[in-house]
């Protein structure tokens, strides 16, 4: 009876140990992916800095109002493990407008208008007033976008940012998703480790009992 | 606020923080308290530790990302944190690649077969 119980607990222990090793392997794999993605992100950021100027893309350019666009949901499972999953806030309609307004403004529009300057002074003034009027709603839309809570962090670093900065952003977005998975794996590894410790203790007590019973038999 | 998930906090060098903020994790709350700390050359260890502890105490933070070389400076505080939430993740930095043997979680996992565990 005691021996079968011991066998059972040994099997259970082995099962847990295998699960533990699997989780560790998975953790190591995800860690490697995370590290390479972060490196890729830094590389893209450095490329962006190379084209924008070395003082660009720095902490000094962070916005004065920062709203999170990613949230993590932590769910505690029955086994005691915690499952982390990320949720990205979808860009709202204001941010859609925002993008369009940013595409509309810029040096090209102004340049075109200046090139078509009329010769007449009075019409020139009128034209200036008109361009001023034209610009006014654009400026106000940009101001509106500043107050908009869901501003894309890319815009902190300029209106027309290089492609490499967008690549850096996408790398870091992947890193964020992966970090939630790694956090889940870490809690799972620690949880299984605790379970293993407990089963090991149980197994040791069962072994002691079994060896005690054997000795008793031998003495009889 | 109730339906909203938790935040991801970052303690790291400038490039790490900038990268993660680009990814959209940053927040400045009503009290203008950020969920990130940019560690520079003149940032003291006490300041880092205080920020880390304040992140642990905040219930709106689910994961804390920290550069491993900074984690090394406040290792005792990280080792003392045993709860699952917030989870602490050590990440590499530009100058210091990730070393699994220094990671708090992996060191705990590695210690599974030590004699202390079976006492």
CSV table of C-alpha atoms in Angstrom, one decimal:
chain,number,residue,atom,x,y,z
A,1,UNK,CA,0.0,0.0,0.0
A,2,UNK,CA,2.8,2.4,1.1
A,3,UNK,CA,4.9,1.5,-1.9
A,4,UNK,CA,2.2,2.2,-4.4
A,5,UNK,CA,1.5,5.5,-2.7
A,6,UNK,CA,5.2,6.3,-3.0
A,7,UNK,CA,5.2,5.4,-6.7
A,8,UNK,CA,2.2,7.5,-7.3
A,9,UNK,CA,3.7,10.5,-5.6
A,10,UNK,CA,7.0,9.9,-7.6
A,11,UNK,CA,5.1,9.9,-10.8
A,12,UNK,CA,3.3,13.1,-9.9
A,13,UNK,CA,6.6,14.6,-9.0
A,14,UNK,CA,8.2,13.6,-12.3
A,15,UNK,CA,5.2,15.0,-14.2
A,16,UNK,CA,5.6,18.4,-12.4
A,17,UNK,CA,9.3,18.4,-13.0
A,18,UNK,CA,8.8,17.9,-16.7
A,19,UNK,CA,6.2,20.7,-16.8
A,20,UNK,CA,8.7,22.9,-14.9
A,21,UNK,CA,11.4,22.1,-17.4
A,22,UNK,CA,9.1,22.8,-20.3
A,23,UNK,CA,8.1,26.2,-18.9
A,24,UNK,CA,11.7,27.1,-18.2
A,25,UNK,CA,12.6,26.2,-21.8
A,26,UNK,CA,9.7,28.3,-23.1
A,27,UNK,CA,10.8,31.2,-20.8
A,28,UNK,CA,14.3,31.0,-22.2
A,29,UNK,CA,13.0,31.1,-25.8
A,30,UNK,CA,10.7,34.1,-25.2
A,31,UNK,CA,13.5,35.8,-23.4
A,32,UNK,CA,15.8,35.5,-26.4
A,33,UNK,CA,13.1,36.9,-28.7
A,34,UNK,CA,12.5,39.7,-26.3
A,35,UNK,CA,16.2,40.6,-26.2
A,36,UNK,CA,16.5,40.6,-30.0
A,37,UNK,CA,13.4,42.7,-30.4
A,38,UNK,CA,14.6,45.3,-27.9
A,39,UNK,CA,18.0,45.4,-29.7
A,40,UNK,CA,16.1,45.9,-33.0
A,41,UNK,CA,14.1,48.7,-31.4
A,42,UNK,CA,17.3,50.5,-30.2
A,43,UNK,CA,18.9,50.1,-33.5
A,44,UNK,CA,15.9,51.7,-35.3
A,45,UNK,CA,15.9,54.4,-32.7
A,46,UNK,CA,19.6,55.1,-33.3
A,47,UNK,CA,18.9,55.2,-37.0
A,48,UNK,CA,16.1,57.8,-36.4
A,49,UNK,CA,18.4,59.8,-34.3
A,50,UNK,CA,21.1,59.7,-37.0
A,51,UNK,CA,18.6,61.2,-39.5
A,52,UNK,CA,16.9,63.6,-37.1
A,53,UNK,CA,20.0,64.8,-35.2
A,54,UNK,CA,21.7,63.4,-32.2
A,55,UNK,CA,19.8,65.5,-29.6
A,56,UNK,CA,16.5,64.2,-30.9
A,57,UNK,CA,14.4,61.3,-29.6
A,58,UNK,CA,15.3,62.1,-26.0
A,59,UNK,CA,13.5,62.3,-22.6
A,60,UNK,CA,13.3,66.1,-23.0
A,61,UNK,CA,10.8,65.6,-25.8
A,62,UNK,CA,8.3,63.6,-23.8
A,63,UNK,CA,4.8,65.3,-23.8
A,64,UNK,CA,3.6,67.1,-20.7
A,65,UNK,CA,0.4,65.0,-20.7
A,66,UNK,CA,1.0,61.3,-21.1
A,67,UNK,CA,-1.9,58.9,-21.3
A,68,UNK,CA,-1.3,55.1,-21.4
A,69,UNK,CA,-2.3,53.3,-24.6
A,70,UNK,CA,-1.5,49.8,-23.3
A,71,UNK,CA,-3.0,48.1,-20.2
A,72,UNK,CA,-2.3,44.7,-18.7
A,73,UNK,CA,-5.1,42.6,-17.3
A,74,UNK,CA,-3.9,40.3,-14.5
A,75,UNK,CA,-6.1,37.3,-13.9
A,76,UNK,CA,-5.4,34.9,-11.0
A,77,UNK,CA,-6.1,31.3,-12.0
A,78,UNK,CA,-7.3,28.6,-9.7
A,79,UNK,CA,-3.8,27.0,-9.6
A,80,UNK,CA,-2.5,30.3,-8.2
A,81,UNK,CA,-0.8,31.3,-11.4
A,82,UNK,CA,-1.4,34.8,-12.7
A,83,UNK,CA,-2.2,35.3,-16.4
A,84,UNK,CA,-1.1,38.7,-17.8
A,85,UNK,CA,-2.5,39.9,-21.1
A,86,UNK,CA,-2.1,43.2,-22.7
A,87,UNK,CA,-4.9,45.3,-24.1
A,88,UNK,CA,-4.2,48.2,-26.5
A,89,UNK,CA,-6.5,51.1,-26.5
A,90,UNK,CA,-7.8,51.5,-30.1
A,91,UNK,CA,-7.1,54.8,-31.6
A,92,UNK,CA,-10.3,56.9,-31.3
A,93,UNK,CA,-11.8,59.0,-34.0
A,94,UNK,CA,-10.1,62.2,-32.8
A,95,UNK,CA,-6.8,60.6,-33.3
A,96,UNK,CA,-7.9,59.7,-36.9
A,97,UNK,CA,-8.7,63.4,-37.5
A,98,UNK,CA,-5.4,64.2,-35.9
A,99,UNK,CA,-3.4,62.2,-38.4
A,100,UNK,CA,-5.2,63.9,-41.3
A,101,UNK,CA,-4.6,67.3,-39.9
A,102,UNK,CA,-1.0,66.5,-39.5
A,103,UNK,CA,-0.8,65.4,-43.1
A,104,UNK,CA,-2.4,68.6,-44.3
A,105,UNK,CA,-0.1,71.0,-42.5
A,106,UNK,CA,3.5,71.1,-43.3
A,107,UNK,CA,5.9,73.2,-45.3
A,108,UNK,CA,4.7,72.0,-48.7
A,109,UNK,CA,1.3,73.8,-48.5
A,110,UNK,CA,2.8,77.0,-47.4
A,111,UNK,CA,5.5,76.8,-50.0
A,112,UNK,CA,3.0,76.3,-52.8
A,113,UNK,CA,1.0,79.3,-51.7
A,114,UNK,CA,4.0,81.5,-51.5
A,115,UNK,CA,5.1,80.6,-55.0
A,116,UNK,CA,1.8,81.7,-56.4
A,117,UNK,CA,2.1,85.2,-55.0
A,118,UNK,CA,0.1,87.7,-57.0
A,119,UNK,CA,2.0,90.8,-58.2
A,120,UNK,CA,-0.6,93.3,-57.0
A,121,UNK,CA,0.1,94.5,-53.5
A,122,UNK,CA,-3.5,94.7,-52.4
A,123,UNK,CA,-4.3,91.3,-53.6
A,124,UNK,CA,-1.1,90.1,-51.9
A,125,UNK,CA,-2.4,91.4,-48.6
A,126,UNK,CA,-5.7,89.8,-49.3
A,127,UNK,CA,-4.0,86.5,-50.1
A,128,UNK,CA,-2.0,86.7,-46.9
A,129,UNK,CA,-5.2,87.3,-45.0
A,130,UNK,CA,-6.7,84.4,-46.8
A,131,UNK,CA,-3.8,82.1,-46.2
A,132,UNK,CA,-4.0,83.2,-42.5
A,133,UNK,CA,-7.6,82.3,-42.5
A,134,UNK,CA,-6.9,79.0,-44.2
A,135,UNK,CA,-4.3,78.2,-41.7
A,136,UNK,CA,-6.3,79.1,-38.7
A,137,UNK,CA,-8.5,76.0,-38.6
A,138,UNK,CA,-5.5,73.8,-39.2
A,139,UNK,CA,-3.7,75.3,-36.3
A,140,UNK,CA,-6.7,75.0,-34.1
A,141,UNK,CA,-7.1,71.3,-35.1
A,142,UNK,CA,-3.5,70.7,-34.0
A,143,UNK,CA,-4.1,72.4,-30.7
A,144,UNK,CA,-7.2,70.3,-30.3
A,145,UNK,CA,-5.0,67.2,-30.9
A,146,UNK,CA,-2.7,68.3,-28.2
A,147,UNK,CA,-5.4,68.3,-25.7
A,148,UNK,CA,-6.6,65.0,-27.1
A,149,UNK,CA,-5.8,62.4,-24.4
A,150,UNK,CA,-4.9,59.6,-26.9
A,151,UNK,CA,-2.0,61.2,-28.6
A,152,UNK,CA,0.4,58.9,-30.5
A,153,UNK,CA,3.8,59.1,-28.7
A,154,UNK,CA,5.5,59.3,-32.1
A,155,UNK,CA,4.2,62.9,-32.4
A,156,UNK,CA,6.2,64.0,-29.4
A,157,UNK,CA,9.3,63.7,-31.6
A,158,UNK,CA,8.0,65.6,-34.6
A,159,UNK,CA,5.3,65.8,-37.1
A,160,UNK,CA,7.1,64.0,-39.9
A,161,UNK,CA,9.2,61.4,-38.2
A,162,UNK,CA,11.5,59.0,-40.1
A,163,UNK,CA,10.3,55.5,-40.9
A,164,UNK,CA,12.9,54.1,-38.6
A,165,UNK,CA,11.3,55.7,-35.6
A,166,UNK,CA,8.0,54.0,-36.6
A,167,UNK,CA,9.9,50.7,-36.8
A,168,UNK,CA,11.3,51.3,-33.3
A,169,UNK,CA,7.8,51.9,-32.1
A,170,UNK,CA,6.5,48.7,-33.6
A,171,UNK,CA,9.4,46.7,-32.1
A,172,UNK,CA,8.7,48.1,-28.7
A,173,UNK,CA,5.0,47.3,-29.1
A,174,UNK,CA,5.9,43.7,-29.7
A,175,UNK,CA,8.3,43.8,-26.7
A,176,UNK,CA,5.4,45.0,-24.5
A,177,UNK,CA,3.1,42.1,-25.6
A,178,UNK,CA,6.0,39.7,-25.1
A,179,UNK,CA,6.8,41.0,-21.7
A,180,UNK,CA,3.2,40.2,-20.5
A,181,UNK,CA,3.7,36.6,-21.8
A,182,UNK,CA,7.1,36.4,-20.0
A,183,UNK,CA,5.5,37.7,-16.8
A,184,UNK,CA,2.9,35.0,-17.0
A,185,UNK,CA,5.6,32.4,-17.5
A,186,UNK,CA,7.6,33.7,-14.6
A,187,UNK,CA,4.7,33.4,-12.2
A,188,UNK,CA,4.0,29.9,-13.6
A,189,UNK,CA,7.6,28.8,-13.1
A,190,UNK,CA,7.6,30.1,-9.5
A,191,UNK,CA,4.3,28.4,-8.8
A,192,UNK,CA,5.4,25.0,-10.2
A,193,UNK,CA,8.6,25.3,-8.2
A,194,UNK,CA,6.6,25.8,-5.0
A,195,UNK,CA,4.5,22.8,-6.0
A,196,UNK,CA,7.6,20.7,-6.6
A,197,UNK,CA,9.0,21.6,-3.2
A,198,UNK,CA,5.8,20.5,-1.5
A,199,UNK,CA,5.6,17.2,-3.5
A,200,UNK,CA,9.3,16.6,-2.7
A,201,UNK,CA,8.5,16.9,1.0
A,202,UNK,CA,5.6,14.6,0.7
A,203,UNK,CA,7.7,12.1,-1.2
A,204,UNK,CA,10.4,12.2,1.5
A,205,UNK,CA,7.9,11.5,4.3
A,206,UNK,CA,6.4,8.6,2.3
A,207,UNK,CA,9.9,7.2,1.7
A,208,UNK,CA,10.7,7.5,5.4
A,209,UNK,CA,7.5,5.7,6.3
A,210,UNK,CA,8.1,2.9,3.7
A,211,UNK,CA,11.7,2.3,4.9
A,212,UNK,CA,10.4,2.3,8.5
A,213,UNK,CA,7.8,-0.3,7.6
A,214,UNK,CA,10.5,-2.4,5.9
A,215,UNK,CA,12.7,-2.3,9.0
A,216,UNK,CA,9.8,-3.3,11.2
A,217,UNK,CA,9.1,-6.3,8.9
A,218,UNK,CA,12.8,-7.3,8.9
A,219,UNK,CA,12.8,-7.1,12.8
A,220,UNK,CA,9.7,-9.4,12.9
B,1,UNK,CA,-11.1,53.2,-13.7
B,2,UNK,CA,-12.7,49.9,-12.6
B,3,UNK,CA,-12.7,48.4,-16.1
B,4,UNK,CA,-9.3,49.7,-16.9
B,5,UNK,CA,-6.4,47.3,-16.7
B,6,UNK,CA,-3.2,47.8,-14.9
B,7,UNK,CA,-0.2,49.8,-16.1
B,8,UNK,CA,3.3,48.7,-17.1
B,9,UNK,CA,6.0,50.7,-15.2
B,10,UNK,CA,9.5,51.2,-16.5
B,11,UNK,CA,12.8,51.9,-14.7
B,12,UNK,CA,15.5,52.2,-17.2
B,13,UNK,CA,18.0,54.3,-19.1
B,14,UNK,CA,16.9,57.0,-21.4
B,15,UNK,CA,16.7,54.8,-24.5
B,16,UNK,CA,14.8,52.0,-22.7
B,17,UNK,CA,12.2,54.4,-21.3
B,18,UNK,CA,11.9,56.3,-24.7
B,19,UNK,CA,11.3,53.0,-26.5
B,20,UNK,CA,8.7,51.7,-24.1
B,21,UNK,CA,7.0,55.1,-24.0
B,22,UNK,CA,6.9,55.1,-27.8
B,23,UNK,CA,5.1,51.7,-27.4
B,24,UNK,CA,2.5,53.5,-25.3
B,25,UNK,CA,3.0,52.4,-21.8
B,26,UNK,CA,3.6,55.9,-20.3
B,27,UNK,CA,1.3,57.6,-17.9
B,28,UNK,CA,1.3,60.8,-15.9
B,29,UNK,CA,-1.5,60.6,-13.4
B,30,UNK,CA,-3.6,63.3,-11.9
B,31,UNK,CA,-0.9,64.0,-9.3
B,32,UNK,CA,1.6,64.3,-12.2
B,33,UNK,CA,3.3,61.1,-11.0
B,34,UNK,CA,4.8,59.2,-13.9
B,35,UNK,CA,4.9,55.4,-14.1
B,36,UNK,CA,8.5,55.5,-15.4
B,37,UNK,CA,11.9,56.6,-14.2
B,38,UNK,CA,14.7,57.6,-16.5
B,39,UNK,CA,17.9,56.6,-14.7
B,40,UNK,CA,20.8,58.9,-15.6
B,41,UNK,CA,24.4,59.0,-14.4
B,42,UNK,CA,23.5,61.3,-11.5
B,43,UNK,CA,20.4,59.3,-10.3
B,44,UNK,CA,21.1,58.0,-6.8
B,45,UNK,CA,20.4,54.4,-5.8
B,46,UNK,CA,18.2,55.7,-3.0
B,47,UNK,CA,16.0,57.4,-5.6
B,48,UNK,CA,15.8,54.2,-7.7
B,49,UNK,CA,14.9,52.1,-4.7
B,50,UNK,CA,12.3,54.6,-3.5
B,51,UNK,CA,10.7,54.7,-7.0
B,52,UNK,CA,10.7,50.9,-7.2
B,53,UNK,CA,9.0,50.6,-3.8
B,54,UNK,CA,6.5,53.3,-4.8
B,55,UNK,CA,5.7,51.3,-7.9
B,56,UNK,CA,5.3,48.1,-5.8
B,57,UNK,CA,2.9,50.0,-3.5
B,58,UNK,CA,0.7,51.3,-6.4
B,59,UNK,CA,-2.2,49.0,-7.1
B,60,UNK,CA,-2.6,50.2,-10.7
B,61,UNK,CA,0.7,48.7,-11.8
B,62,UNK,CA,0.8,45.2,-13.1
B,63,UNK,CA,4.3,44.8,-14.5
B,64,UNK,CA,7.5,46.6,-13.6
B,65,UNK,CA,10.2,46.5,-16.3
B,66,UNK,CA,13.7,47.3,-15.1
B,67,UNK,CA,17.1,47.3,-16.8
B,68,UNK,CA,19.1,44.4,-15.3
B,69,UNK,CA,22.1,46.7,-14.4
B,70,UNK,CA,19.7,48.9,-12.4
B,71,UNK,CA,18.1,45.8,-10.8
B,72,UNK,CA,21.6,44.8,-9.7
B,73,UNK,CA,21.8,48.1,-7.7
B,74,UNK,CA,18.6,47.4,-5.8
B,75,UNK,CA,18.8,43.6,-5.8
B,76,UNK,CA,17.8,43.3,-2.1
B,77,UNK,CA,14.6,45.1,-2.8
B,78,UNK,CA,13.8,42.9,-5.8
B,79,UNK,CA,14.6,39.7,-4.0
B,80,UNK,CA,12.4,40.8,-1.1
B,81,UNK,CA,9.4,41.2,-3.5
B,82,UNK,CA,7.6,37.8,-3.4
B,83,UNK,CA,4.1,38.7,-4.7
B,84,UNK,CA,3.0,37.8,-8.3
B,85,UNK,CA,1.5,41.3,-8.9
B,86,UNK,CA,3.2,43.4,-9.9
B,87,UNK,CA,5.5,41.1,-11.8
B,88,UNK,CA,9.1,42.3,-12.1
B,89,UNK,CA,10.9,41.7,-15.4
B,90,UNK,CA,14.5,42.3,-15.9
B,91,UNK,CA,15.4,43.5,-19.3
B,92,UNK,CA,18.8,44.2,-21.0
B,93,UNK,CA,20.1,47.6,-21.6
B,94,UNK,CA,22.3,49.0,-24.4
B,95,UNK,CA,25.5,48.6,-22.5
B,96,UNK,CA,24.7,45.6,-20.5
B,97,UNK,CA,23.4,42.5,-22.2
B,98,UNK,CA,20.9,40.3,-20.3
B,99,UNK,CA,22.5,37.7,-18.0
B,100,UNK,CA,20.1,34.9,-16.9
B,101,UNK,CA,22.3,34.0,-14.0
B,102,UNK,CA,21.6,37.4,-12.4
B,103,UNK,CA,17.9,37.3,-12.9
B,104,UNK,CA,16.0,37.1,-9.6
B,105,UNK,CA,13.3,34.7,-10.9
B,106,UNK,CA,15.7,32.3,-12.6
B,107,UNK,CA,17.9,32.3,-9.5
B,108,UNK,CA,14.9,31.3,-7.4
B,109,UNK,CA,14.0,28.6,-9.9
B,110,UNK,CA,17.6,27.4,-10.0
B,111,UNK,CA,17.6,27.1,-6.2
B,112,UNK,CA,15.0,24.3,-6.4
B,113,UNK,CA,17.4,21.5,-5.8
B,114,UNK,CA,19.2,23.2,-2.9
B,115,UNK,CA,19.2,21.4,0.5
B,116,UNK,CA,17.4,24.3,2.1
B,117,UNK,CA,14.3,23.6,0.1
B,118,UNK,CA,13.7,20.2,1.6
B,119,UNK,CA,14.0,21.1,5.3
